[in-house]
């Protein structure tokens, strides 16, 4: 067997586990050590940064212009106003992620605002508007004096958010900003490699993110907490699900074999908002029971808490409805998607792997 055919056999039927498909300066995930490094910083160090500072870090050297976090804040404010004029009211009948997909698709490749700025700016504008329109309320115009996270919350409620709420959302967006070659980022890079353009690349990424095995899980985490209801039901409910062969949302990860470092950062963020609340205590009890059961039921696989578990609690605490959680994830991950697209475009090499034909020979 040649090395090539051994590699092909190793990948067949799998999810390309352990295949290195790109070189990047953007982020690194060490699944055994439970570490996420973003451009030379451990995630825990970035947790206190604003989202604009993380954008500066990720975009630095990737664009023609050198931009500080302050420049980025100003440019995003202008782009949010442009995006507000592009809201499509008829999307109110769709789910928030479908509405986001449709409205991003309407952005023109001839848009004069830098596309990476427009893509980041548009997600909160379209998302907040959709949430409000679905509630029968009018969209609220962005306030250019606010930072990106603050304006997202303002467009959602019409109330200037508290410092603690802004901090929690900044921490969330920063925490999910980039994560190696996850499914959606890989999708973005494949599309970018065809020179289809940044909007096409990030829309493809959003489509990949939307699935429950990737970014579609945090809403279902809250559904699970609600369905369990009270402490007395926890073990029976979780055991029943596992016995039926179902998956517990918010647990397990393709790369992490230890606890996802993002779960701790987000647990701290939500605790700062709702310290000692019944919701957090209950979630902690469900988490502990789930981990204990998963260890017994799936002894061959280390299944730990992933980012989605505490995402659900953070986003609920700052006021997002659960059917919009994937959009808020996209608002943060758009930082990474745009940076990867810019990096891929600079490389200028078409991504075109091969497949292993296992069909019948020609008759
Ligand atoms: N609950 C119960 N069992 C699980 C779970 C879970 N959450 N996750 C994996 N398993 C089991 C599988 O049933 C399988 O068991 P088996 O070998 O007895 O058939 C074994 O663990 C391996 O499962 P795979 O699907 O091969 O693991 P993979 O690495 O592909 O899965 C994934 C990763 C998709 C995230 C998975 O753990 C899962 O479905 N989790 C629940 C959904 C979720 O939380 N998604 C968000 C992920 S985080 C993110 O993408 C941002």
XYZ file of N, CA, C and O in Angstrom, residues 24-191:
672
model
N -2.171 28.392 8.951
C -2.768 29.674 9.320
C -1.980 30.319 10.445
O -1.413 29.616 11.287
N -1.987 31.651 10.442
C -1.382 32.372 11.565
C -2.472 32.794 12.550
O -2.206 33.524 13.491
N -3.713 32.360 12.325
C -4.829 32.947 13.077
C -5.114 32.263 14.407
O -5.229 32.937 15.431
N -5.291 30.952 14.421
C -5.589 30.316 15.717
C -5.183 28.861 15.710
O -5.029 28.245 14.648
N -5.048 28.332 16.926
C -4.640 26.938 17.089
C -5.429 26.320 18.242
O -5.550 26.917 19.309
N -5.957 25.121 18.001
C -6.707 24.416 19.031
C -5.910 23.180 19.430
O -5.599 22.353 18.571
N -5.582 23.070 20.713
C -4.920 21.856 21.216
C -5.949 21.096 22.047
O -6.252 21.461 23.187
N -6.515 20.064 21.411
C -7.635 19.351 22.017
C -7.254 18.518 23.217
O -8.094 18.248 24.080
N -5.987 18.102 23.295
C -5.583 17.284 24.445
C -5.248 18.158 25.643
O -5.516 17.780 26.787
N -4.667 19.326 25.366
C -4.312 20.223 26.481
C -5.490 21.135 26.846
O -5.438 21.830 27.862
N -6.530 21.170 26.005
C -7.669 22.061 26.274
C -7.281 23.513 26.103
O -7.646 24.367 26.910
N -6.502 23.797 25.026
C -6.033 25.176 24.829
C -6.490 25.733 23.486
O -6.481 25.021 22.477
N -6.857 27.008 23.506
C -7.159 27.739 22.275
C -6.231 28.949 22.245
O -6.255 29.769 23.174
N -5.420 29.038 21.192
C -4.499 30.180 21.054
C -4.946 30.987 19.839
O -5.115 30.425 18.745
N -5.175 32.280 20.043
C -5.549 33.152 18.925
C -4.420 34.155 18.716
O -4.141 34.985 19.586
N -3.754 34.032 17.600
C -2.605 34.891 17.211
C -1.685 35.184 18.397
O -1.372 36.328 18.715
N -1.284 34.121 19.062
C -0.271 34.262 20.111
C -0.826 34.527 21.499
O -0.048 34.678 22.447
N -2.119 34.578 21.653
C -2.722 34.803 22.975
C -3.573 33.596 23.388
O -4.347 33.085 22.571
N -3.444 33.200 24.652
C -4.370 32.204 25.179
C -5.746 32.852 25.297
O -5.853 34.041 25.627
N -6.776 32.039 25.081
C -8.142 32.582 25.124
C -8.417 33.367 26.410
O -9.026 34.439 26.368
N -7.977 32.838 27.551
C -8.291 33.499 28.828
C -7.775 34.940 28.855
O -8.395 35.817 29.455
N -6.648 35.192 28.144
C -6.110 36.563 28.117
C -7.023 37.480 27.303
O -7.142 38.668 27.586
N -7.644 36.924 26.264
C -8.474 37.749 25.374
C -9.859 38.027 25.943
O -10.570 38.904 25.453
N -10.233 37.273 26.978
C -11.613 37.356 27.471
C -11.983 38.755 27.939
O -13.155 39.123 27.930
N -10.982 39.573 28.334
C -11.308 40.918 28.821
C -11.184 41.963 27.709
O -11.377 43.154 27.951
N -10.865 41.532 26.486
C -10.730 42.487 25.375
C -12.108 42.838 24.800
O -13.055 42.069 24.925
N -12.152 44.018 24.117
C -13.381 44.317 23.381
C -13.327 43.536 22.063
O -12.250 43.120 21.602
N -14.501 43.391 21.442
C -14.567 42.675 20.168
C -13.733 43.415 19.105
O -13.059 42.797 18.278
N -13.760 44.745 19.147
C -12.985 45.529 18.167
C -11.487 45.246 18.316
O -10.748 45.203 17.323
N -11.014 45.065 19.552
C -9.588 44.757 19.756
C -9.236 43.392 19.156
O -8.156 43.215 18.583
N -10.164 42.447 19.282
C -9.909 41.121 18.709
C -9.921 41.196 17.176
O -9.124 40.542 16.502
N -10.811 42.026 16.634
C -10.815 42.213 15.170
C -9.486 42.801 14.707
O -8.918 42.374 13.695
N -8.967 43.772 15.461
C -7.671 44.357 15.099
C -6.605 43.257 15.074
O -5.802 43.166 14.143
N -6.638 42.401 16.090
C -5.656 41.313 16.184
C -5.770 40.366 14.982
O -4.778 40.013 14.342
N -7.003 39.955 14.675
C -7.190 38.956 13.610
C -6.933 39.527 12.217
O -6.410 38.844 11.344
N -7.317 40.799 12.012
C -7.173 41.393 10.670
C -5.774 41.960 10.424
O -5.425 42.237 9.268
N -5.015 42.156 11.495
C -3.722 42.819 11.352
C -2.850 42.120 10.292
O -2.655 40.904 10.327
N -2.355 42.897 9.350
C -1.488 42.356 8.295
C -2.242 41.652 7.175
O -1.640 41.228 6.195
N -3.556 41.498 7.316
C -4.324 40.754 6.291
C -4.986 41.702 5.283
O -5.459 41.259 4.248
N -5.080 42.985 5.659
C -5.782 43.933 4.781
C -4.796 44.995 4.297
O -3.710 45.154 4.877
N -5.206 45.755 3.282
C -4.330 46.798 2.737
C -4.129 47.910 3.764
O -3.078 48.552 3.801
N -5.147 48.156 4.596
C -5.063 49.262 5.573
C -4.687 48.728 6.948
O -5.144 47.668 7.339
N -3.882 49.511 7.664
C -3.615 49.173 9.060
C -4.675 49.878 9.890
O -4.833 51.096 9.780
N -5.424 49.123 10.678
C -6.510 49.729 11.451
C -6.343 49.400 12.925
O -6.115 48.245 13.286
N -6.500 50.439 13.760
C -6.513 50.211 15.202
C -7.943 49.825 15.593
O -8.884 49.995 14.804
N -8.077 49.384 16.839
C -9.420 49.031 17.322
C -10.355 50.239 17.263
O -11.548 50.110 16.979
N -9.786 51.443 17.487
C -10.617 52.658 17.425
C -11.097 52.905 15.998
O -12.266 53.238 15.775
N -10.193 52.734 15.014
C -10.611 52.892 13.601
C -11.717 51.885 13.274
O -12.703 52.205 12.609
N -11.511 50.655 13.755
C -12.478 49.592 13.442
C -13.831 49.931 14.067
O -14.880 49.782 13.426
N -13.820 50.427 15.300
C -15.068 50.806 15.968
C -15.825 51.839 15.123
O -17.037 51.729 14.917
N -15.083 52.858 14.612
C -15.737 53.915 13.822
C -16.266 53.366 12.497
O -17.384 53.676 12.081
N -15.452 52.534 11.846
C -15.886 52.006 10.540
C -17.089 51.066 10.688
O -17.990 51.063 9.862
N -17.088 50.286 11.770
C -18.234 49.391 11.997
C -19.501 50.202 12.250
O -20.583 49.835 11.785
N -19.358 51.305 12.996
C -20.536 52.133 13.293
C -21.163 52.641 12.000
O -22.391 52.586 11.811
N -20.316 53.124 11.070
C -20.823 53.610 9.776
C -21.463 52.475 8.977
O -22.521 52.646 8.355
N -20.817 51.313 9.005
C -21.331 50.177 8.218
C -22.642 49.650 8.799
O -23.517 49.189 8.059
N -22.795 49.724 10.129
C -24.084 49.293 10.710
C -25.211 50.196 10.203
O -26.316 49.728 9.916
N -24.907 51.488 10.047
C -25.944 52.399 9.521
C -26.285 52.035 8.068
O -27.446 52.042 7.677
N -25.273 51.706 7.280
C -25.534 51.291 5.883
C -26.373 50.013 5.860
O -27.313 49.885 5.083
N -26.016 49.067 6.737
C -26.743 47.788 6.760
C -28.199 48.001 7.176
O -29.101 47.311 6.677
N -28.427 48.969 8.069
C -29.791 49.217 8.543
C -30.710 49.580 7.375
O -31.890 49.207 7.350
N -30.140 50.288 6.383
C -30.947 50.696 5.216
C -31.255 49.487 4.316
O -32.081 49.586 3.410
N -30.576 48.354 4.566
C -30.744 47.190 3.689
C -31.631 46.099 4.296
O -31.784 45.012 3.728
N -32.219 46.390 5.487
C -33.073 45.384 6.141
C -34.253 45.035 5.229
O -34.865 45.919 4.622
N -34.561 43.756 5.151
C -35.665 43.307 4.293
C -36.825 42.826 5.177
O -36.764 41.723 5.733
N -37.876 43.653 5.314
C -38.967 43.322 6.239
C -39.637 41.978 5.957
O -40.113 41.312 6.872
N -39.637 41.535 4.694
C -40.340 40.281 4.388
C -39.662 39.070 5.021
O -40.249 37.983 5.075
N -38.443 39.244 5.546
C -37.741 38.097 6.141
C -38.296 37.746 7.521
O -37.876 36.766 8.117
N -39.242 38.537 8.011
C -39.759 38.273 9.364
C -40.440 36.903 9.472
O -40.556 36.344 10.556
N -40.858 36.361 8.327
C -41.536 35.055 8.358
C -40.543 33.905 8.514
O -40.937 32.777 8.786
N -39.260 34.194 8.330
C -38.246 33.131 8.386
C -37.694 32.992 9.801
O -37.884 33.871 10.649
N -36.972 31.899 10.054
C -36.272 31.802 11.338
C -35.142 32.839 11.312
O -34.705 33.268 10.230
N -34.628 33.252 12.480
C -33.574 34.278 12.467
C -32.362 33.904 11.617
O -31.816 34.748 10.910
N -31.967 32.621 11.633
C -30.767 32.284 10.855
C -31.073 32.263 9.358
O -30.248 32.674 8.529
N -32.296 31.862 8.988
C -32.680 31.917 7.566
C -32.754 33.375 7.104
O -32.332 33.706 5.997
N -33.289 34.234 7.968
C -33.402 35.658 7.620
C -32.015 36.278 7.462
O -31.780 37.097 6.560
N -31.089 35.862 8.314
C -29.720 36.378 8.201
C -29.086 35.903 6.895
O -28.461 36.685 6.169
N -29.277 34.615 6.587
C -28.709 34.050 5.357
C -29.224 34.825 4.139
O -28.465 35.196 3.258
N -30.517 35.078 4.125
C -31.112 35.764 2.970
C -30.599 37.207 2.859
O -30.235 37.663 1.778
N -30.530 37.907 4.002
C -30.142 39.323 3.924
C -28.644 39.474 3.615
O -28.245 40.392 2.901
N -27.822 38.564 4.110
C -26.396 38.621 3.741
C -26.237 38.341 2.253
O -25.387 38.927 1.582
N -27.092 37.456 1.728
C -26.999 37.114 0.298
C -27.325 38.309 -0.593
O -26.913 38.344 -1.754
N -28.071 39.271 -0.042
C -28.443 40.438 -0.855
C -27.337 41.497 -0.872
O -27.446 42.480 -1.603
N -26.278 41.310 -0.060
C -25.172 42.284 -0.104
C -24.459 42.145 -1.447
O -24.169 41.036 -1.900
N -24.178 43.290 -2.061
C -23.619 43.236 -3.416
C -22.096 43.133 -3.383
O -21.437 43.799 -2.577
N -21.565 42.346 -4.305
C -20.108 42.246 -4.438
C -19.498 43.580 -4.866
O -18.284 43.751 -4.808
N -20.354 44.524 -5.305
C -19.829 45.844 -5.678
C -19.930 46.834 -4.515
O -19.636 48.016 -4.691
N -20.363 46.373 -3.343
C -20.451 47.215 -2.137
C -19.114 47.943 -1.935
O -18.045 47.312 -2.001
N -19.197 49.254 -1.687
C -17.954 50.036 -1.624
C -17.277 49.974 -0.258
O -16.075 50.154 -0.140
N -18.053 49.746 0.800
C -17.477 49.606 2.147
C -16.618 48.332 2.148
O -17.012 47.329 1.535
N -15.414 48.323 2.789
C -14.644 47.067 2.799
C -15.534 45.896 3.223
O -16.267 45.993 4.209
N -15.464 44.817 2.471
C -16.425 43.729 2.675
C -16.291 43.083 4.049
O -17.279 42.649 4.628
N -15.051 43.025 4.583
C -14.894 42.414 5.905
C -15.551 43.269 6.988
O -16.099 42.747 7.951
N -15.536 44.609 6.803
C -16.208 45.508 7.762
C -17.720 45.318 7.644
O -18.439 45.158 8.637
N -18.204 45.324 6.390
C -19.649 45.232 6.160
C -20.191 43.902 6.683
O -21.275 43.858 7.294
N -19.446 42.818 6.479
C -19.938 41.502 6.911
C -20.081 41.469 8.436
O -21.088 40.984 8.967
N -19.085 42.010 9.147
C -19.158 42.015 10.618
C -20.286 42.941 11.082
O -21.038 42.616 12.009
N -20.414 44.106 10.431
C -21.413 45.097 10.851
C -22.838 44.608 10.618
O -23.751 44.902 11.397
N -23.028 43.869 9.519
C -24.395 43.534 9.103
C -25.066 42.504 10.019
O -26.291 42.543 10.191
N -24.288 41.603 10.601
C -24.926 40.502 11.351
C -25.769 41.015 12.527
O -26.947 40.636 12.652
N -25.236 41.884 13.406
C -26.094 42.369 14.499
C -27.293 43.177 14.011
O -28.381 43.081 14.590
N -27.081 43.955 12.938
C -28.186 44.793 12.429
C -29.333 43.903 11.946
O -30.495 44.068 12.345
N -29.010 42.924 11.086
C -30.054 42.054 10.528
C -30.670 41.193 11.637
O -31.876 40.957 11.648
N -29.838 40.751 12.565
C -30.349 39.857 13.610
C -31.295 40.596 14.559
O -32.402 40.122 14.847
N -30.853 41.755 15.040
C -31.712 42.505 15.975
C -33.022 42.878 15.293
O -34.112 42.778 15.892
N -32.936 43.304 14.011
C -34.157 43.703 13.296
C -35.103 42.514 13.152
O -36.321 42.640 13.366
N -34.566 41.354 12.795
C -35.425 40.169 12.612
C -36.114 39.803 13.921
O -37.309 39.521 13.951
N -35.348 39.812 15.014
C -35.933 39.444 16.310
C -37.093 40.388 16.626
O -38.185 39.963 17.015
N -36.866 41.687 16.422
C -37.911 42.658 16.751
C -39.117 42.508 15.812
O -40.262 42.538 16.250
N -38.853 42.342 14.522
C -39.965 42.252 13.563
C -40.803 41.011 13.854
O -42.022 41.037 13.713
N -40.141 39.941 14.290
C -40.901 38.725 14.620
C -41.777 38.948 15.851
O -42.771 38.257 16.046
N -41.379 39.909 16.683
C -42.192 40.237 17.863
C -43.224 41.326 17.561
O -43.875 41.839 18.462
N -43.305 41.722 16.264
C -44.263 42.755 15.865
C -43.768 44.160 16.183
O -44.550 45.117 16.206
N -42.465 44.302 16.424
C -41.892 45.609 16.768
C -41.082 46.153 15.596
O -40.567 45.376 14.774
N -40.915 47.477 15.558
C -40.117 48.080 14.481
C -38.631 47.932 14.806
O -38.240 47.993 15.981
N -37.790 47.740 13.769
C -36.339 47.713 14.012
C -35.867 49.037 14.615
O -36.462 50.087 14.354
N -34.828 48.967 15.429
C -34.258 50.188 16.033
C -32.965 50.521 15.304
O -32.095 49.649 15.135
N -32.842 51.783 14.879
C -31.640 52.191 14.136
C -30.414 52.128 15.042
O -30.513 52.405 16.250
N -29.258 51.754 14.476
C -28.041 51.697 15.294
C -27.651 53.074 15.832
O -28.019 54.088 15.248
N -26.920 53.077 16.931
C -26.410 54.323 17.521
C -24.896 54.328 17.298
O -24.169 53.557 17.924
N -24.420 55.192 16.371
C -22.995 55.142 15.998
C -22.048 55.514 17.132
O -20.834 55.295 17.015
N -22.585 56.066 18.222
C -21.678 56.419 19.326
C -21.313 55.189 20.156
O -20.424 55.236 21.001
N -22.019 54.076 19.923
C -21.789 52.881 20.757
C -20.789 51.925 20.108
O -20.652 51.897 18.888
N -20.142 51.134 20.948
C -19.291 50.054 20.451
C -20.169 48.958 19.854
O -21.407 48.983 19.997
N -19.531 47.984 19.229
C -20.272 46.973 18.471
C -21.213 46.157 19.367
O -22.400 45.992 19.060
N -20.710 45.670 20.496
C -21.548 44.840 21.378
C -22.673 45.666 21.991
O -23.820 45.214 22.076
N -22.327 46.868 22.444
C -23.340 47.726 23.071
C -24.454 48.032 22.075
O -25.649 47.998 22.415
N -24.063 48.306 20.811
C -25.067 48.663 19.808
C -25.947 47.456 19.465
O -27.148 47.605 19.198
N -25.352 46.275 19.472
C -26.131 45.055 19.198
C -27.261 44.956 20.241
O -28.444 44.765 19.898
N -26.906 45.127 21.509
C -27.923 45.023 22.575
C -28.912 46.180 22.497
O -30.106 46.002 22.745
N -28.407 47.369 22.119
C -29.303 48.528 22.003
C -30.321 48.303 20.876
O -31.521 48.544 21.035
N -29.855 47.805 19.730
C -30.780 47.577 18.601
C -31.814 46.496 18.937
O -32.882 46.443 18.348
N -31.454 45.655 19.907
C -32.368 44.582 20.308
C -33.496 45.113 21.201
O -34.655 44.754 21.039
N -33.138 45.988 22.150
C -34.120 46.375 23.175
C -34.502 47.855 23.147
O -35.513 48.235 23.734
N -33.664 48.690 22.536
C -33.926 50.133 22.575
C -33.449 50.765 23.868
O -33.666 51.956 24.102
N -32.778 49.983 24.705
C -32.282 50.500 25.991
C -30.760 50.420 25.961
O -30.197 49.407 25.511
N -30.081 51.483 26.429
C -28.612 51.431 26.487
C -28.237 50.368 27.525
O -28.669 50.448 28.679
N -27.474 49.360 27.122
C -27.179 48.258 28.059
C -26.222 48.674 29.178
O -25.522 49.677 29.058
N -26.215 47.870 30.241
C -25.311 48.150 31.363
C -23.884 47.750 30.981
O -23.675 46.955 30.050
N -22.926 48.268 31.736
C -21.516 47.926 31.493
C -21.331 46.406 31.595
O -20.603 45.789 30.801
N -22.020 45.782 32.562
C -21.872 44.324 32.760
C -22.427 43.549 31.557
O -21.844 42.552 31.131
N -23.557 44.015 31.017
C -24.137 43.320 29.849
C -23.219 43.449 28.628
O -23.009 42.484 27.892
N -22.668 44.669 28.444
C -21.765 44.882 27.299
C -20.544 43.978 27.452
O -20.096 43.327 26.500
N -20.042 43.920 28.676
C -18.838 43.099 28.928
C -19.126 41.624 28.637
O -18.312 40.930 28.029
N -20.303 41.158 29.062
C -20.648 39.749 28.844
C -20.725 39.446 27.348
O -20.217 38.424 26.884
N -21.356 40.353 26.566
C -21.465 40.083 25.124
C -20.102 40.192 24.444
O -19.764 39.380 23.577
N -19.294 41.186 24.859
C -17.936 41.293 24.305
C -17.164 40.003 24.569
O -16.474 39.483 23.682
N -17.278 39.485 25.793
C -16.565 38.245 26.140
C -17.057 37.101 25.262
O -16.268 36.301 24.763
N -18.368 37.028 25.067
C -18.915 35.953 24.234
C -18.381 36.051 22.795
O -17.856 35.079 22.240
N -18.506 37.254 22.186
C -18.107 37.410 20.772
C -16.612 37.116 20.603
O -16.183 36.502 19.626
N -15.832 37.555 21.593
C -14.391 37.333 21.564
C -14.064 35.844 21.696
O -13.207 35.303 20.997
N -14.785 35.188 22.602
C -14.523 33.771 22.889
C -14.777 32.889 21.673
O -14.074 31.912 21.448
N -15.793 33.244 20.879
C -16.114 32.396 19.709
C -15.520 32.957 18.412
O -15.837 32.463 17.333
N -14.650 33.985 18.517
C -14.208 34.691 17.309
C -13.472 33.794 16.313
O -13.618 33.959 15.099
N -12.666 32.857 16.811
C -11.964 31.972 15.874
C -11.644 30.666 16.578
O -11.466 30.642 17.808
N -11.552 29.580 15.800
C -11.342 28.275 16.429
C -10.789 27.280 15.416
O -11.424 26.269 15.095
N -9.594 27.590 14.903
C -8.947 26.659 13.986
C -9.803 26.382 12.754
O -10.617 27.210 12.335
N -9.617 25.186 12.202
C -10.303 24.879 10.935
C -11.602 24.121 11.197
O -11.773 22.992 10.748
N -12.505 24.763 11.956
C -13.827 24.166 12.199
C -14.593 24.105 10.874
O -14.181 24.701 9.872
N -15.747 23.420 10.889
C -16.465 23.152 9.633
C -16.826 24.435 8.876
O -16.678 24.505 7.647
N -17.290 25.453 9.600
C -17.721 26.661 8.889
C -16.524 27.442 8.342
O -16.575 27.986 7.233
N -15.436 27.489 9.107
C -14.250 28.221 8.652
C -13.621 27.515 7.451
O -13.172 28.158 6.490
N -13.623 26.188 7.498
C -13.099 25.421 6.349
C -13.945 25.737 5.112
O -13.424 25.985 4.021
N -15.260 25.756 5.312
C -16.173 26.082 4.199
C -15.824 27.452 3.620
O -15.732 27.629 2.397
N -15.627 28.439 4.521
C -15.305 29.796 4.059
C -14.022 29.788 3.242
O -13.929 30.441 2.191
N -13.030 29.021 3.701
C -11.737 29.015 2.999
C -11.862 28.329 1.637
O -11.241 28.769 0.659
N -12.650 27.266 1.560
C -12.826 26.581 0.266
C -13.457 27.550 -0.732
O -12.997 27.687 -1.873
N -14.493 28.250 -0.286
C -15.172 29.182 -1.211
C -14.228 30.330 -1.578
O -14.110 30.702 -2.745
